[in-house]
Amino acid sequence: SDTLSLHDALPICRRAELLVNAGWTELLAAEARDEAPGEATRTQLAAAKQLYEGDCPRPGELQNVHVNLALDAVARGSWDEAAVHAAAARAARIEVARPEIALWLLDVEARIALGRGAAARALVAYDALLRKAREGDLAHAEWRAQVGRGLALERLHRDDAAIEAYGAAEALLGQASLRVPLQEGRAAFLGDRARSARRLSDLWLRKKRPAEALAVLRTARARALAA
């Protein structure tokens, strides 16, 4: 109760910022655990959204909250809810756009398309994310794009291309983690990076190439131990 009282005593915009930070931290942690975020995440983000729509009118921060709410909905498989928030984020009128928010919006739109079974549309979005991530030298966004491309390519039964995408994601991990800025999600980068190795090794096993699968897993384990 003391914590809540202190929180309520803060300036409104500071309160909104803390709510967003708490929700975002849990989103990253849940993704690293490969789990859906808990109810507290939605409660925090919804409270921040209400503040940004009311007493703390900051369109850029409101756009960010919509992207986060879309990511939460995607993690729960609520595609229509995610699409509503993604559309609201896309429609936001921002004087100075934040590049990282634009990249996350592309990512969430791709995830929605993939979840709805539109793998070809998802691949287009992930290709766009990959281009923009490379232009901005944003390693974690590039990694997410390559993993997403792999997932879309698998759905399209293009396993060789998926192996190439996951391999590119794995190659990024060898040298990129140390240069991922904190604000671009270093915690997520370090926490969820096993996904590309898992998908790549699974594909090699499906192709009856156990030596390649084992090599991928060994490299991933050595990287984890060195982190």
Coordinates of N, CA and C in Angstrom, one line a residue:
S1 N 0.8 -1.2 0.0 CA 0.0 0.0 0.0 C 0.9 1.3 0.0
D2 N 2.0 1.2 0.7 CA 2.9 2.4 0.8 C 3.4 2.6 -0.6
T3 N 3.8 1.5 -1.4 CA 4.3 1.6 -2.7 C 3.2 2.3 -3.6
L4 N 2.0 1.8 -3.5 CA 0.9 2.4 -4.3 C 0.7 3.9 -4.0
S5 N 0.8 4.2 -2.7 CA 0.6 5.6 -2.3 C 1.7 6.5 -2.9
L6 N 3.0 6.0 -2.9 CA 4.1 6.8 -3.5 C 3.9 6.9 -5.0
H7 N 3.4 5.8 -5.6 CA 3.2 5.8 -7.1 C 2.1 6.8 -7.4
D8 N 1.0 6.8 -6.6 CA -0.1 7.8 -6.9 C 0.3 9.2 -6.7
A9 N 1.4 9.4 -5.9 CA 1.8 10.8 -5.6 C 2.7 11.4 -6.7
L10 N 3.1 10.5 -7.6 CA 4.0 11.0 -8.6 C 3.2 11.9 -9.6
P11 N 4.0 12.7 -10.4 CA 3.3 13.5 -11.5 C 2.7 12.5 -12.5
I12 N 1.6 12.8 -13.1 CA 0.8 11.9 -13.9 C 1.7 11.3 -15.1
C13 N 2.5 12.1 -15.8 CA 3.3 11.6 -16.9 C 4.4 10.7 -16.4
R14 N 4.9 11.0 -15.2 CA 5.9 10.1 -14.7 C 5.3 8.7 -14.3
R15 N 4.0 8.8 -13.8 CA 3.3 7.6 -13.4 C 3.1 6.7 -14.7
A16 N 2.7 7.4 -15.8 CA 2.4 6.7 -17.0 C 3.7 6.0 -17.5
E17 N 4.8 6.7 -17.4 CA 6.1 6.2 -17.9 C 6.5 5.0 -17.1
L18 N 6.3 5.0 -15.8 CA 6.6 3.8 -14.9 C 5.7 2.6 -15.3
L19 N 4.5 2.9 -15.5 CA 3.6 1.8 -15.9 C 4.0 1.2 -17.2
V20 N 4.4 2.0 -18.2 CA 4.8 1.4 -19.5 C 6.1 0.6 -19.3
N21 N 7.0 1.2 -18.5 CA 8.3 0.5 -18.3 C 8.1 -0.9 -17.6
A22 N 7.2 -0.9 -16.7 CA 6.9 -2.2 -16.0 C 6.2 -3.2 -16.9
G23 N 5.3 -2.7 -17.7 CA 4.6 -3.6 -18.7 C 5.6 -4.1 -19.8
W24 N 6.4 -3.2 -20.2 CA 7.4 -3.6 -21.3 C 8.4 -4.6 -20.7
T25 N 8.9 -4.4 -19.5 CA 9.8 -5.4 -18.9 C 9.2 -6.8 -18.8
E26 N 7.9 -6.8 -18.4 CA 7.3 -8.1 -18.3 C 7.0 -8.7 -19.7
L27 N 6.7 -7.9 -20.7 CA 6.6 -8.4 -22.1 C 7.9 -9.1 -22.5
L28 N 9.0 -8.5 -22.3 CA 10.3 -9.0 -22.7 C 10.6 -10.3 -21.9
A29 N 10.3 -10.3 -20.6 CA 10.6 -11.5 -19.8 C 9.7 -12.6 -20.2
A30 N 8.5 -12.4 -20.5 CA 7.5 -13.4 -20.9 C 8.0 -14.0 -22.2
E31 N 8.4 -13.2 -23.2 CA 8.9 -13.7 -24.5 C 10.1 -14.5 -24.3
A32 N 11.0 -14.1 -23.4 CA 12.2 -14.9 -23.2 C 11.9 -16.3 -22.6
R33 N 10.8 -16.3 -21.8 CA 10.3 -17.6 -21.2 C 9.5 -18.4 -22.1
D34 N 9.1 -17.8 -23.3 CA 8.2 -18.4 -24.3 C 6.9 -18.6 -23.6
E35 N 6.4 -17.6 -22.9 CA 5.1 -17.7 -22.2 C 4.3 -16.4 -22.6
A36 N 3.0 -16.5 -22.4 CA 2.1 -15.3 -22.5 C 2.3 -14.4 -21.3
P37 N 2.3 -13.1 -21.5 CA 2.4 -12.2 -20.3 C 1.2 -12.4 -19.4
G38 N 1.3 -12.1 -18.1 CA 0.3 -12.2 -17.2 C -0.7 -11.0 -17.3
E39 N -1.8 -11.1 -16.5 CA -2.8 -10.1 -16.5 C -2.3 -8.7 -16.0
A40 N -1.3 -8.8 -15.1 CA -0.7 -7.5 -14.6 C -0.1 -6.7 -15.7
T41 N 0.4 -7.3 -16.8 CA 1.0 -6.6 -17.9 C -0.1 -5.7 -18.6
R42 N -1.2 -6.4 -18.9 CA -2.3 -5.7 -19.6 C -2.8 -4.6 -18.7
T43 N -2.9 -4.8 -17.4 CA -3.5 -3.8 -16.5 C -2.6 -2.6 -16.5
Q44 N -1.3 -2.8 -16.4 CA -0.3 -1.7 -16.4 C -0.4 -0.9 -17.7
L45 N -0.4 -1.6 -18.8 CA -0.4 -0.9 -20.1 C -1.7 -0.2 -20.4
A46 N -2.8 -0.8 -19.9 CA -4.1 -0.1 -20.1 C -4.2 1.1 -19.3
A47 N -3.6 1.1 -18.1 CA -3.6 2.3 -17.2 C -2.8 3.4 -17.8
A48 N -1.6 3.0 -18.4 CA -0.8 4.0 -19.1 C -1.5 4.6 -20.3
K49 N -2.2 3.8 -21.0 CA -3.0 4.2 -22.2 C -4.0 5.3 -21.8
Q50 N -4.7 5.0 -20.7 CA -5.7 5.9 -20.2 C -5.1 7.2 -19.8
L51 N -3.9 7.2 -19.2 CA -3.3 8.5 -18.8 C -2.9 9.3 -20.1
Y52 N -2.3 8.6 -21.0 CA -1.8 9.3 -22.3 C -3.0 9.8 -23.1
E53 N -4.1 9.1 -23.0 CA -5.3 9.6 -23.7 C -6.0 10.8 -22.9
G54 N -5.6 11.0 -21.7 CA -6.3 12.0 -20.9 C -5.4 13.1 -20.4
D55 N -4.9 12.9 -19.1 CA -4.2 14.1 -18.5 C -2.8 14.2 -18.9
C56 N -2.2 13.3 -19.6 CA -0.8 13.3 -20.1 C -0.8 13.1 -21.6
P57 N -1.3 14.0 -22.4 CA -1.4 13.8 -23.8 C -0.1 13.8 -24.6
R58 N 0.5 12.6 -24.8 CA 1.7 12.5 -25.5 C 1.5 11.4 -26.6
P59 N 1.3 11.9 -27.8 CA 0.9 11.0 -28.9 C 2.0 9.9 -29.2
G60 N 3.3 10.3 -29.1 CA 4.3 9.3 -29.3 C 4.3 8.2 -28.3
E61 N 4.1 8.6 -27.0 CA 4.0 7.5 -26.0 C 2.8 6.7 -26.1
L62 N 1.7 7.3 -26.5 CA 0.5 6.6 -26.7 C 0.6 5.5 -27.8
Q63 N 1.3 5.9 -28.9 CA 1.6 5.0 -30.0 C 2.4 3.8 -29.4
N64 N 3.4 4.1 -28.6 CA 4.2 3.1 -28.0 C 3.4 2.1 -27.2
V65 N 2.5 2.6 -26.4 CA 1.6 1.8 -25.6 C 0.7 0.9 -26.5
H66 N 0.2 1.4 -27.6 CA -0.6 0.6 -28.5 C 0.3 -0.6 -29.1
V67 N 1.5 -0.3 -29.4 CA 2.4 -1.4 -29.9 C 2.6 -2.4 -28.8
N68 N 2.8 -2.0 -27.6 CA 3.0 -2.9 -26.5 C 1.7 -3.8 -26.2
L69 N 0.6 -3.1 -26.3 CA -0.7 -3.8 -26.1 C -0.9 -4.8 -27.3
A70 N -0.5 -4.5 -28.5 CA -0.6 -5.4 -29.6 C 0.3 -6.6 -29.4
L71 N 1.5 -6.3 -28.9 CA 2.5 -7.5 -28.6 C 1.9 -8.4 -27.5
D72 N 1.3 -7.8 -26.5 CA 0.7 -8.6 -25.5 C -0.4 -9.5 -26.1
A73 N -1.3 -8.9 -26.9 CA -2.4 -9.6 -27.5 C -1.8 -10.7 -28.5
V74 N -0.8 -10.5 -29.2 CA -0.2 -11.5 -30.1 C 0.3 -12.7 -29.2
A75 N 0.9 -12.4 -28.1 CA 1.4 -13.4 -27.2 C 0.3 -14.3 -26.7
R76 N -0.9 -13.8 -26.6 CA -2.0 -14.6 -26.2 C -2.8 -15.2 -27.3
G77 N -2.4 -14.9 -28.6 CA -3.1 -15.4 -29.7 C -4.4 -14.7 -30.0
S78 N -4.5 -13.4 -29.5 CA -5.7 -12.6 -29.7 C -5.5 -11.7 -30.9
W79 N -5.6 -12.3 -32.1 CA -5.2 -11.6 -33.3 C -6.0 -10.3 -33.6
D80 N -7.4 -10.4 -33.4 CA -8.2 -9.2 -33.7 C -7.9 -8.1 -32.7
E81 N -7.7 -8.4 -31.5 CA -7.3 -7.4 -30.5 C -6.0 -6.8 -30.8
A82 N -5.0 -7.6 -31.2 CA -3.7 -7.1 -31.6 C -3.8 -6.2 -32.8
A83 N -4.7 -6.6 -33.8 CA -4.8 -5.8 -35.0 C -5.4 -4.4 -34.7
V84 N -6.3 -4.3 -33.8 CA -6.9 -3.0 -33.4 C -5.8 -2.1 -32.8
H85 N -5.0 -2.6 -31.9 CA -3.9 -1.8 -31.4 C -2.9 -1.4 -32.4
A86 N -2.5 -2.4 -33.3 CA -1.6 -2.1 -34.4 C -2.1 -1.0 -35.3
A87 N -3.4 -1.1 -35.6 CA -4.0 0.0 -36.5 C -3.9 1.3 -35.8
A88 N -4.2 1.4 -34.5 CA -4.2 2.6 -33.8 C -2.8 3.2 -33.8
A89 N -1.8 2.3 -33.6 CA -0.4 2.8 -33.6 C 0.0 3.3 -35.0
R90 N -0.4 2.6 -36.0 CA -0.1 3.0 -37.4 C -0.8 4.3 -37.7
A91 N -2.0 4.6 -37.2 CA -2.7 5.8 -37.5 C -2.2 7.0 -36.7
A92 N -1.4 6.8 -35.7 CA -0.9 7.9 -34.8 C -0.2 9.0 -35.6
R93 N -0.5 10.2 -35.3 CA 0.1 11.4 -35.9 C 1.3 11.9 -35.0
I94 N 2.5 11.5 -35.4 CA 3.7 11.8 -34.6 C 4.6 12.8 -35.3
E95 N 4.9 13.9 -34.6 CA 5.8 14.9 -35.3 C 7.2 14.3 -35.5
V96 N 7.7 13.7 -34.5 CA 9.1 13.1 -34.5 C 8.9 11.6 -34.2
A97 N 8.9 10.8 -35.2 CA 8.7 9.4 -34.9 C 9.9 8.7 -34.3
R98 N 9.7 7.7 -33.5 CA 10.9 7.0 -32.9 C 11.1 5.8 -33.7
P99 N 12.3 5.7 -34.3 CA 12.6 4.5 -35.2 C 12.3 3.2 -34.6
E100 N 12.7 3.0 -33.3 CA 12.5 1.7 -32.7 C 11.0 1.3 -32.6
I101 N 10.2 2.3 -32.4 CA 8.7 2.0 -32.4 C 8.2 1.6 -33.7
A102 N 8.7 2.2 -34.8 CA 8.3 1.8 -36.1 C 8.8 0.4 -36.5
L103 N 9.9 0.0 -36.0 CA 10.4 -1.4 -36.2 C 9.5 -2.4 -35.4
W104 N 9.2 -2.1 -34.2 CA 8.4 -3.0 -33.4 C 7.0 -3.1 -34.0
L105 N 6.5 -2.0 -34.6 CA 5.2 -2.0 -35.3 C 5.2 -2.9 -36.5
L106 N 6.3 -2.8 -37.3 CA 6.4 -3.8 -38.4 C 6.4 -5.2 -37.9
D107 N 7.2 -5.4 -36.8 CA 7.3 -6.8 -36.3 C 5.9 -7.3 -35.8
V108 N 5.2 -6.5 -35.1 CA 3.9 -6.9 -34.6 C 2.9 -7.2 -35.7
E109 N 3.0 -6.4 -36.8 CA 2.1 -6.6 -37.9 C 2.4 -7.9 -38.6
A110 N 3.7 -8.2 -38.7 CA 4.1 -9.5 -39.3 C 3.7 -10.6 -38.4
R111 N 3.8 -10.5 -37.1 CA 3.3 -11.6 -36.2 C 1.8 -11.8 -36.3
I112 N 1.1 -10.7 -36.5 CA -0.4 -10.9 -36.7 C -0.7 -11.6 -38.0
A113 N 0.0 -11.2 -39.0 CA -0.2 -11.9 -40.3 C 0.1 -13.4 -40.2
L114 N 1.2 -13.7 -39.5 CA 1.6 -15.1 -39.4 C 0.6 -15.9 -38.5
G115 N 0.1 -15.2 -37.5 CA -0.9 -15.9 -36.6 C -2.2 -16.1 -37.3
R116 N -2.5 -15.3 -38.3 CA -3.8 -15.4 -39.1 C -3.6 -16.3 -40.3
G117 N -2.4 -16.9 -40.4 CA -2.2 -17.8 -41.5 C -1.8 -17.2 -42.8
A118 N -1.5 -15.9 -42.8 CA -1.0 -15.2 -44.0 C 0.5 -15.1 -44.1
A119 N 1.1 -16.2 -44.3 CA 2.6 -16.3 -44.2 C 3.3 -15.4 -45.3
A120 N 2.7 -15.4 -46.5 CA 3.3 -14.5 -47.5 C 3.3 -13.1 -47.1
R121 N 2.2 -12.6 -46.6 CA 2.1 -11.2 -46.1 C 3.1 -11.0 -45.0
A122 N 3.2 -12.0 -44.1 CA 4.2 -11.8 -43.0 C 5.6 -11.7 -43.5
L123 N 5.9 -12.5 -44.5 CA 7.3 -12.5 -45.1 C 7.6 -11.1 -45.6
V124 N 6.6 -10.5 -46.3 CA 6.8 -9.1 -46.8 C 7.1 -8.1 -45.7
A125 N 6.4 -8.3 -44.6 CA 6.6 -7.4 -43.4 C 8.0 -7.6 -42.8
Y126 N 8.3 -8.9 -42.7 CA 9.6 -9.2 -42.1 C 10.8 -8.8 -43.0
D127 N 10.6 -8.9 -44.3 CA 11.6 -8.4 -45.2 C 11.8 -6.8 -45.0
A128 N 10.7 -6.1 -44.9 CA 10.8 -4.7 -44.6 C 11.5 -4.4 -43.3
L129 N 11.2 -5.2 -42.3 CA 11.8 -5.0 -41.0 C 13.3 -5.3 -41.1
L130 N 13.7 -6.3 -41.9 CA 15.1 -6.6 -42.1 C 15.8 -5.4 -42.7
R131 N 15.2 -4.8 -43.8 CA 15.9 -3.7 -44.5 C 16.1 -2.5 -43.5
K132 N 15.0 -2.2 -42.8 CA 15.1 -1.0 -41.9 C 16.1 -1.3 -40.7
A133 N 16.1 -2.5 -40.2 CA 17.0 -2.8 -39.1 C 18.5 -2.7 -39.6
R134 N 18.8 -3.2 -40.8 CA 20.1 -3.0 -41.3 C 20.5 -1.6 -41.6
E135 N 19.5 -0.8 -42.0 CA 19.8 0.6 -42.3 C 20.1 1.3 -41.0
G136 N 19.5 0.9 -39.9 CA 19.7 1.6 -38.6 C 20.8 0.9 -37.8
D137 N 21.4 -0.2 -38.3 CA 22.4 -1.0 -37.6 C 21.8 -1.4 -36.2
L138 N 20.6 -2.0 -36.2 CA 20.0 -2.4 -35.0 C 19.9 -3.9 -35.0
A139 N 20.9 -4.5 -34.2 CA 21.2 -5.9 -34.3 C 20.0 -6.8 -33.8
H140 N 19.3 -6.4 -32.7 CA 18.3 -7.2 -32.2 C 17.1 -7.2 -33.2
A141 N 16.8 -6.0 -33.8 CA 15.7 -6.0 -34.7 C 16.0 -6.8 -36.0
E142 N 17.3 -6.8 -36.4 CA 17.7 -7.6 -37.5 C 17.5 -9.1 -37.2
W143 N 17.9 -9.5 -35.9 CA 17.8 -10.9 -35.5 C 16.3 -11.3 -35.5
R144 N 15.4 -10.4 -34.9 CA 14.0 -10.7 -34.9 C 13.5 -10.9 -36.3
A145 N 13.9 -10.0 -37.3 CA 13.5 -10.1 -38.6 C 13.9 -11.5 -39.3
Q146 N 15.1 -11.9 -39.0 CA 15.5 -13.2 -39.6 C 14.8 -14.4 -39.0
V147 N 14.6 -14.3 -37.7 CA 13.8 -15.4 -37.1 C 12.4 -15.4 -37.7
G148 N 11.8 -14.2 -37.8 CA 10.4 -14.1 -38.3 C 10.4 -14.6 -39.8
R149 N 11.4 -14.2 -40.5 CA 11.4 -14.7 -41.9 C 11.5 -16.2 -42.0
G150 N 12.3 -16.8 -41.1 CA 12.4 -18.3 -41.0 C 11.0 -18.9 -40.7
L151 N 10.3 -18.4 -39.8 CA 9.0 -18.9 -39.4 C 8.0 -18.8 -40.6
A152 N 8.0 -17.6 -41.3 CA 7.2 -17.5 -42.5 C 7.6 -18.4 -43.6
L153 N 8.8 -18.6 -43.8 CA 9.3 -19.4 -44.9 C 9.0 -20.9 -44.6
E154 N 9.1 -21.3 -43.3 CA 8.6 -22.6 -43.0 C 7.2 -22.9 -43.3
R155 N 6.3 -21.9 -43.0 CA 4.9 -22.0 -43.3 C 4.7 -22.1 -44.8
L156 N 5.5 -21.5 -45.6 CA 5.4 -21.5 -47.0 C 6.1 -22.8 -47.6
H157 N 6.6 -23.7 -46.8 CA 7.2 -24.9 -47.2 C 8.5 -24.6 -48.0
R158 N 9.2 -23.6 -47.6 CA 10.5 -23.2 -48.2 C 11.6 -23.4 -47.2
D159 N 11.8 -24.7 -46.9 CA 12.7 -25.0 -45.8 C 14.1 -24.6 -46.0
D160 N 14.6 -24.7 -47.2 CA 16.0 -24.3 -47.5 C 16.2 -22.8 -47.2
A161 N 15.2 -22.0 -47.6 CA 15.3 -20.6 -47.4 C 15.2 -20.3 -45.9
A162 N 14.4 -21.1 -45.2 CA 14.2 -20.9 -43.8 C 15.5 -21.2 -43.0
I163 N 16.2 -22.3 -43.5 CA 17.5 -22.6 -42.9 C 18.5 -21.4 -43.1
E164 N 18.4 -20.8 -44.3 CA 19.3 -19.7 -44.5 C 19.0 -18.5 -43.6
A165 N 17.7 -18.3 -43.4 CA 17.3 -17.2 -42.5 C 17.7 -17.4 -41.1
Y166 N 17.4 -18.6 -40.6 CA 17.8 -19.0 -39.2 C 19.4 -19.0 -39.0
G167 N 20.0 -19.4 -40.1 CA 21.5 -19.4 -40.0 C 22.0 -17.9 -40.0
A168 N 21.4 -17.0 -40.7 CA 21.7 -15.6 -40.6 C 21.5 -15.1 -39.2
A169 N 20.4 -15.5 -38.6 CA 20.1 -15.0 -37.3 C 21.1 -15.5 -36.3
E170 N 21.5 -16.8 -36.4 CA 22.6 -17.3 -35.6 C 23.9 -16.6 -35.8
A171 N 24.2 -16.3 -37.0 CA 25.5 -15.6 -37.3 C 25.5 -14.2 -36.6
L172 N 24.4 -13.6 -36.5 CA 24.3 -12.3 -35.8 C 24.7 -12.4 -34.4
L173 N 24.3 -13.5 -33.8 CA 24.6 -13.7 -32.3 C 26.0 -13.8 -31.9
G174 N 26.8 -14.2 -32.9 CA 28.3 -14.4 -32.5 C 29.0 -13.1 -32.2
Q175 N 28.5 -12.0 -32.8 CA 29.2 -10.8 -32.6 C 28.3 -9.6 -32.2
A176 N 27.0 -9.8 -32.2 CA 26.1 -8.7 -32.0 C 25.7 -8.4 -30.6
S177 N 25.7 -9.3 -29.7 CA 25.1 -9.1 -28.4 C 25.7 -8.0 -27.6
L178 N 27.0 -7.8 -27.8 CA 27.8 -6.8 -27.0 C 27.5 -5.4 -27.5
R179 N 26.9 -5.3 -28.7 CA 26.7 -3.9 -29.2 C 25.2 -3.6 -29.3
V180 N 24.3 -4.4 -28.7 CA 22.9 -4.1 -28.6 C 22.7 -3.0 -27.5
P181 N 22.2 -1.8 -27.9 CA 22.0 -0.8 -26.9 C 20.9 -1.3 -25.9
L182 N 21.0 -0.8 -24.7 CA 20.0 -1.2 -23.7 C 18.6 -0.9 -24.1
Q183 N 18.4 0.3 -24.7 CA 17.0 0.7 -25.1 C 16.5 -0.1 -26.2
E184 N 17.4 -0.8 -27.0 CA 16.9 -1.6 -28.1 C 16.6 -3.0 -27.6
G185 N 16.7 -3.3 -26.3 CA 16.3 -4.6 -25.8 C 17.4 -5.6 -25.6
R186 N 18.5 -5.2 -25.0 CA 19.6 -6.1 -24.8 C 19.1 -7.3 -23.9
A187 N 18.2 -7.0 -22.9 CA 17.7 -8.1 -22.1 C 17.0 -9.1 -22.9
A188 N 16.2 -8.7 -23.8 CA 15.4 -9.6 -24.7 C 16.4 -10.4 -25.6
F189 N 17.4 -9.6 -26.1 CA 18.4 -10.2 -27.0 C 19.1 -11.4 -26.3
L190 N 19.5 -11.2 -25.1 CA 20.2 -12.2 -24.3 C 19.2 -13.3 -23.9
G191 N 18.0 -12.9 -23.6 CA 17.1 -13.9 -23.1 C 16.4 -14.8 -24.1
D192 N 16.1 -14.3 -25.3 CA 15.3 -15.1 -26.2 C 16.1 -15.7 -27.4
R193 N 17.4 -15.5 -27.3 CA 18.2 -15.8 -28.5 C 18.4 -17.3 -28.8
A194 N 17.9 -18.1 -28.0 CA 18.0 -19.6 -28.3 C 16.9 -20.0 -29.3
R195 N 16.0 -19.1 -29.6 CA 14.9 -19.5 -30.6 C 15.5 -19.8 -31.9
S196 N 16.4 -19.0 -32.4 CA 16.9 -19.3 -33.8 C 17.7 -20.6 -33.8
A197 N 18.4 -20.9 -32.7 CA 19.1 -22.2 -32.7 C 18.1 -23.4 -32.7
R198 N 17.1 -23.2 -31.9 CA 16.1 -24.3 -31.8 C 15.4 -24.6 -33.1
R199 N 15.0 -23.5 -33.8 CA 14.3 -23.6 -35.1 C 15.3 -24.2 -36.1
L200 N 16.5 -23.8 -36.1 CA 17.5 -24.2 -37.1 C 17.8 -25.7 -36.9
S201 N 18.0 -26.1 -35.6 CA 18.3 -27.5 -35.3 C 17.2 -28.4 -35.7
D202 N 15.9 -27.9 -35.4 CA 14.8 -28.7 -35.7 C 14.7 -29.0 -37.3
L203 N 15.0 -27.9 -38.0 CA 14.9 -28.1 -39.5 C 16.0 -29.1 -40.0
W204 N 17.2 -29.0 -39.4 CA 18.2 -29.9 -39.8 C 17.8 -31.4 -39.5
L205 N 17.2 -31.5 -38.3 CA 16.7 -32.9 -38.0 C 15.6 -33.4 -38.9
R206 N 14.7 -32.5 -39.3 CA 13.7 -32.9 -40.3 C 14.3 -33.3 -41.6
K207 N 15.4 -32.7 -41.9 CA 16.1 -33.1 -43.2 C 17.0 -34.3 -43.0
K208 N 17.0 -34.9 -41.8 CA 17.8 -36.0 -41.4 C 19.3 -35.7 -41.5
R209 N 19.6 -34.5 -41.0 CA 21.0 -34.0 -40.9 C 21.4 -33.8 -39.4
P210 N 21.5 -34.9 -38.7 CA 21.7 -34.7 -37.2 C 23.1 -34.1 -36.9
A211 N 24.1 -34.3 -37.7 CA 25.4 -33.6 -37.4 C 25.3 -32.1 -37.4
E212 N 24.5 -31.6 -38.4 CA 24.4 -30.1 -38.5 C 23.5 -29.6 -37.3
A213 N 22.5 -30.4 -37.0 CA 21.6 -30.0 -35.8 C 22.5 -30.0 -34.6
L214 N 23.3 -30.9 -34.3 CA 24.1 -31.0 -33.2 C 25.1 -29.8 -33.1
A215 N 25.7 -29.5 -34.3 CA 26.6 -28.4 -34.3 C 26.0 -27.1 -34.0
V216 N 24.7 -26.9 -34.4 CA 24.0 -25.7 -34.1 C 23.8 -25.6 -32.5
L217 N 23.4 -26.7 -31.9 CA 23.1 -26.7 -30.5 C 24.4 -26.5 -29.7
R218 N 25.5 -27.1 -30.2 CA 26.7 -26.9 -29.5 C 27.2 -25.5 -29.5
T219 N 27.1 -24.9 -30.6 CA 27.4 -23.4 -30.8 C 26.6 -22.6 -29.8
A220 N 25.3 -22.9 -29.8 CA 24.4 -22.1 -29.0 C 24.7 -22.2 -27.5
R221 N 25.0 -23.5 -27.1 CA 25.4 -23.7 -25.7 C 26.7 -23.0 -25.3
A222 N 27.7 -23.1 -26.2 CA 28.9 -22.4 -25.9 C 28.7 -20.9 -25.8
R223 N 27.9 -20.3 -26.7 CA 27.6 -18.9 -26.6 C 26.9 -18.6 -25.3
A224 N 25.9 -19.4 -24.9 CA 25.2 -19.1 -23.6 C 26.2 -19.2 -22.4
L225 N 27.1 -20.1 -22.4 CA 28.1 -20.2 -21.3 C 29.0 -19.0 -21.3
A226 N 29.3 -18.4 -22.5 CA 30.2 -17.3 -22.5 C 29.6 -16.0 -22.2
A227 N 28.2 -16.0 -22.2 CA 27.5 -14.7 -22.0 C 27.7 -14.1 -20.6

